[in-house]
Backbone as a ProteinNet text record, in pm:
[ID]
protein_1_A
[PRIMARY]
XXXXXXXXXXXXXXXXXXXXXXXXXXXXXXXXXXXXXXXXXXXXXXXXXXXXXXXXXXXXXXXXXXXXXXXXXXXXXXXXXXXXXXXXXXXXX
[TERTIARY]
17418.1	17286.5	17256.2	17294.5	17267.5	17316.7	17479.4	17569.8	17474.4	17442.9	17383.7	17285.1	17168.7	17077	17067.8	17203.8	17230.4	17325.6	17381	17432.8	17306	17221.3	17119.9	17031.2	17016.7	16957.6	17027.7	17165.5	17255.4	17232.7	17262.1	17255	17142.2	16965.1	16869.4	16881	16914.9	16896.1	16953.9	17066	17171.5	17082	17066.6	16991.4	16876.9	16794.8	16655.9	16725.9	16804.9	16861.4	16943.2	17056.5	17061.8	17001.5	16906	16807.1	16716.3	16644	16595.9	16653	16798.5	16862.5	16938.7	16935.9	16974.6	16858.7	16762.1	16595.7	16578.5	16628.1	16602.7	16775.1	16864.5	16975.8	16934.3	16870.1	16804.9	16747.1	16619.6	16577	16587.8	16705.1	16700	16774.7	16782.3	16795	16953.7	17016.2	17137.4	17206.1	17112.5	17161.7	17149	17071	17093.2	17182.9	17318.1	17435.2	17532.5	17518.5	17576.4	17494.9	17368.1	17286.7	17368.2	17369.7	17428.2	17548.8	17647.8	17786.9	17792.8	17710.7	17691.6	17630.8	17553.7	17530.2	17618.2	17748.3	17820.4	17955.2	17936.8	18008.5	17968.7	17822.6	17796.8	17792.6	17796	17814.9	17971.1	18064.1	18195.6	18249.5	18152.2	18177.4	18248.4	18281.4	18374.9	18271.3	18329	18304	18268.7	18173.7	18183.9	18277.1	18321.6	18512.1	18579.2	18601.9	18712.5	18685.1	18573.8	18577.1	18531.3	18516.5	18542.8	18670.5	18778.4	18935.3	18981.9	18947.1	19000.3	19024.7	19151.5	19168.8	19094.8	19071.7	18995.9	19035.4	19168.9	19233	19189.4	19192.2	19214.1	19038	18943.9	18814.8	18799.4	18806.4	18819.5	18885.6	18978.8	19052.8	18922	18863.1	18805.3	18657.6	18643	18498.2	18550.8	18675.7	18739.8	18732.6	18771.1	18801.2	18640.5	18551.6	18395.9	18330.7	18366.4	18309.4	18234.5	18210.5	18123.9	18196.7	18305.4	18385.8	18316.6	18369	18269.9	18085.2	18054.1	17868.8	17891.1	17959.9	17908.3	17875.9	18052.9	18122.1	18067.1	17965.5	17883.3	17830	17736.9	17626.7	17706.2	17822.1	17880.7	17957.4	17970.2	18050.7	17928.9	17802.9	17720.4	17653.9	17674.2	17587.1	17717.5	17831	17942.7	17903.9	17933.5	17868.1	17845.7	17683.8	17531.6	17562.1	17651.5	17669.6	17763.3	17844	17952.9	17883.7	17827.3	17697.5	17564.6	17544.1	17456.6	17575.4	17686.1	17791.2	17803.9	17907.4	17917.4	17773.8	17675	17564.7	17558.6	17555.7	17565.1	17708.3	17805.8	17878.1	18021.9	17979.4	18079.8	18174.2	18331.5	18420.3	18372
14859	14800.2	14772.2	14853.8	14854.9	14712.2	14739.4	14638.4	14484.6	14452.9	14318.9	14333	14400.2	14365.7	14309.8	14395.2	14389.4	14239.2	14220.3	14056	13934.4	13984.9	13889.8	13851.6	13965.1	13955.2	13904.4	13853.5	13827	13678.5	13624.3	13526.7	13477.6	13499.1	13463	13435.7	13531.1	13466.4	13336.1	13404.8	13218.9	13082	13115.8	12989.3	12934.3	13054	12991.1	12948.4	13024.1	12996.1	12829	12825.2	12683.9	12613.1	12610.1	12525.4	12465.3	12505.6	12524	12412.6	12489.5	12385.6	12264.4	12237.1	12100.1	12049.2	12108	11987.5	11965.6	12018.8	12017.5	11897.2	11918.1	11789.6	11672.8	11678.8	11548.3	11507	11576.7	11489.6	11446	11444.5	11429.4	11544.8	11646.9	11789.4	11758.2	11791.6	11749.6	11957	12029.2	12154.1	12173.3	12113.9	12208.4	12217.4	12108.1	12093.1	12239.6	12294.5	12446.2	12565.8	12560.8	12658.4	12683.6	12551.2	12530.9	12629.8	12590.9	12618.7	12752.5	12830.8	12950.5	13005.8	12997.7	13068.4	13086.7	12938.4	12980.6	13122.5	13077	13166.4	13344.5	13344.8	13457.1	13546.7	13452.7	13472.6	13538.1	13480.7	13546	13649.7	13664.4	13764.6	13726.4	13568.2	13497.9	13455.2	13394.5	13306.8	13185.6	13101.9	12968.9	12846.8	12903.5	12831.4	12839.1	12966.7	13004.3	13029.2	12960.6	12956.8	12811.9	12726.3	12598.2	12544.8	12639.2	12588.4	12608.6	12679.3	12747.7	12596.6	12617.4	12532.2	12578.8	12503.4	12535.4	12643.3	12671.2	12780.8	12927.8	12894.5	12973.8	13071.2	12939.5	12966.7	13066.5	13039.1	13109.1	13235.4	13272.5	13395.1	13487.1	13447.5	13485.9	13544.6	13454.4	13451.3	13567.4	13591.9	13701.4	13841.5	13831.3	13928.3	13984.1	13872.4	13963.9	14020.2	14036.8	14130.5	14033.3	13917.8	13825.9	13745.5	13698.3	13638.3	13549	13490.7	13383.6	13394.5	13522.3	13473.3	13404.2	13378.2	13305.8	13163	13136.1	13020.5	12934.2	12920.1	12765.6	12760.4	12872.8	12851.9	12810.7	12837.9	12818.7	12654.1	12635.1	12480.7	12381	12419.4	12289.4	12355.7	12438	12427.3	12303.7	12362.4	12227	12118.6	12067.8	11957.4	11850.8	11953.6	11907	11893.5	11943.5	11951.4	11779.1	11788.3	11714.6	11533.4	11553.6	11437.9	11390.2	11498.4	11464.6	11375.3	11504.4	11421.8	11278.5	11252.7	11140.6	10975	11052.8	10955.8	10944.3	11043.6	11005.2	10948	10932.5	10892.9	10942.5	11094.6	11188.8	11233.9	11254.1	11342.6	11459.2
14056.9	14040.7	13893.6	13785	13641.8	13582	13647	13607.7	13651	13733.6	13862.8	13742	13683.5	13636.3	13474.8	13455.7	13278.3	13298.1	13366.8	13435.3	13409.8	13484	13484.6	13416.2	13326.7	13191.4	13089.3	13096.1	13003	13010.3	13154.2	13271	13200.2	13213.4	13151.5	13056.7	12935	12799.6	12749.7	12845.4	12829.9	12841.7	12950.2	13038	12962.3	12917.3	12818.8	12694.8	12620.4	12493.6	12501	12602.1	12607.4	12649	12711.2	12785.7	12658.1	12623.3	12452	12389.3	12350.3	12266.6	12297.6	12434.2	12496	12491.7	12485.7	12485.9	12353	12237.5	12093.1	12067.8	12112	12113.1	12168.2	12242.7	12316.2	12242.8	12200.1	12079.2	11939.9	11953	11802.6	11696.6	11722.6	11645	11628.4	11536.7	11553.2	11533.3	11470.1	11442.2	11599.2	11658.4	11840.3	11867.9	11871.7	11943.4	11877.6	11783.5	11731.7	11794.3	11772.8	11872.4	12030.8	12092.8	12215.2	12216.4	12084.5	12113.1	12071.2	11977.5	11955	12047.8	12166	12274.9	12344.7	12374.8	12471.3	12418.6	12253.8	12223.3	12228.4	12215.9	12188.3	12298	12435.6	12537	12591.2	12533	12524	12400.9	12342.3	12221.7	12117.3	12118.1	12050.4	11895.9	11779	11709.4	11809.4	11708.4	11756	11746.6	11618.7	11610.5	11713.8	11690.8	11818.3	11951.9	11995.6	12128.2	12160.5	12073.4	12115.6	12068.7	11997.8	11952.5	12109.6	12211.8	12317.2	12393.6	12502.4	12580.3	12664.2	12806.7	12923.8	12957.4	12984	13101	12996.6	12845.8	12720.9	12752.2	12778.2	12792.9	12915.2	13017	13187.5	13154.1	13079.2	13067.7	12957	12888.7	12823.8	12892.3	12972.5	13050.6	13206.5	13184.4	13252	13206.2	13082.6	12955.8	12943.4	12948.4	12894.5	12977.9	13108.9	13217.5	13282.7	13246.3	13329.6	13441.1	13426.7	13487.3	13600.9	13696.2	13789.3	13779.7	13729	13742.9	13651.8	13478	13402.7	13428.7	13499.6	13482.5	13485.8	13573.7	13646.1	13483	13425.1	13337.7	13205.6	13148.4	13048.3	13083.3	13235.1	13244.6	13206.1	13295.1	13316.3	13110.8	13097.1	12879.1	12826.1	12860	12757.7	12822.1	12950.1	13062	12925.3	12959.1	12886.3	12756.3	12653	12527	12506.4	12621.5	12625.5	12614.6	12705.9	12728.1	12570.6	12536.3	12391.5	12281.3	12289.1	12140.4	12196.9	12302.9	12364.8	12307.6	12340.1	12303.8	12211.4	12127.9	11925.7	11916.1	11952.4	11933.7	11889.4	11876.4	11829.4	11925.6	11933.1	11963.5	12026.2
[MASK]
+++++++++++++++++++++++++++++++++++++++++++++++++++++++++++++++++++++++++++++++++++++++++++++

């Protein structure tokens, strides 16, 4: 039960923290798109370097490794998704 709740509270912060900063990339903010990528990192206990140097499979092993494993996944796919979609529009890689 501890575990399910300290999950979901992890789960939350994510969600508001990127949520936040995909509405601050949208408009305009260009520091949001690092906010973004530093949540997903901080979320894996990683740097923000090194967890966007990660390949996909590199990422999933990691999101294995941090005790979160499948609850994260959806919330860390659809934050890059959404991250993936802002650069794209500015025009960036």
């Amino acid at each position: 039960m501890l575990q399910r709740d300290y999950i979901l509270e992890i789960v939350g912060q994510f969600v508001d923290g990127v949520g936040e900063a995909l509405r601050r990339a949208l408009g305009g903010d260009a520091g949001a798109c690092e906010d973004v990528e530093s949540q997903v990192a901080e979320l894996l206990e990683l740097d923000r370097v090194t967890a966007l140097s990660l390949a996909p499979d590199s990422l999933v092993t990691m999101m294995v490794l941090s005790g979160m494993g499948d609850t994260v996944a959806a919330y860390v796919c659809y934050a890059l998704d959404r991250l993936s979609r802002v650069y794209e529009a500015r025009g960036e890689d």
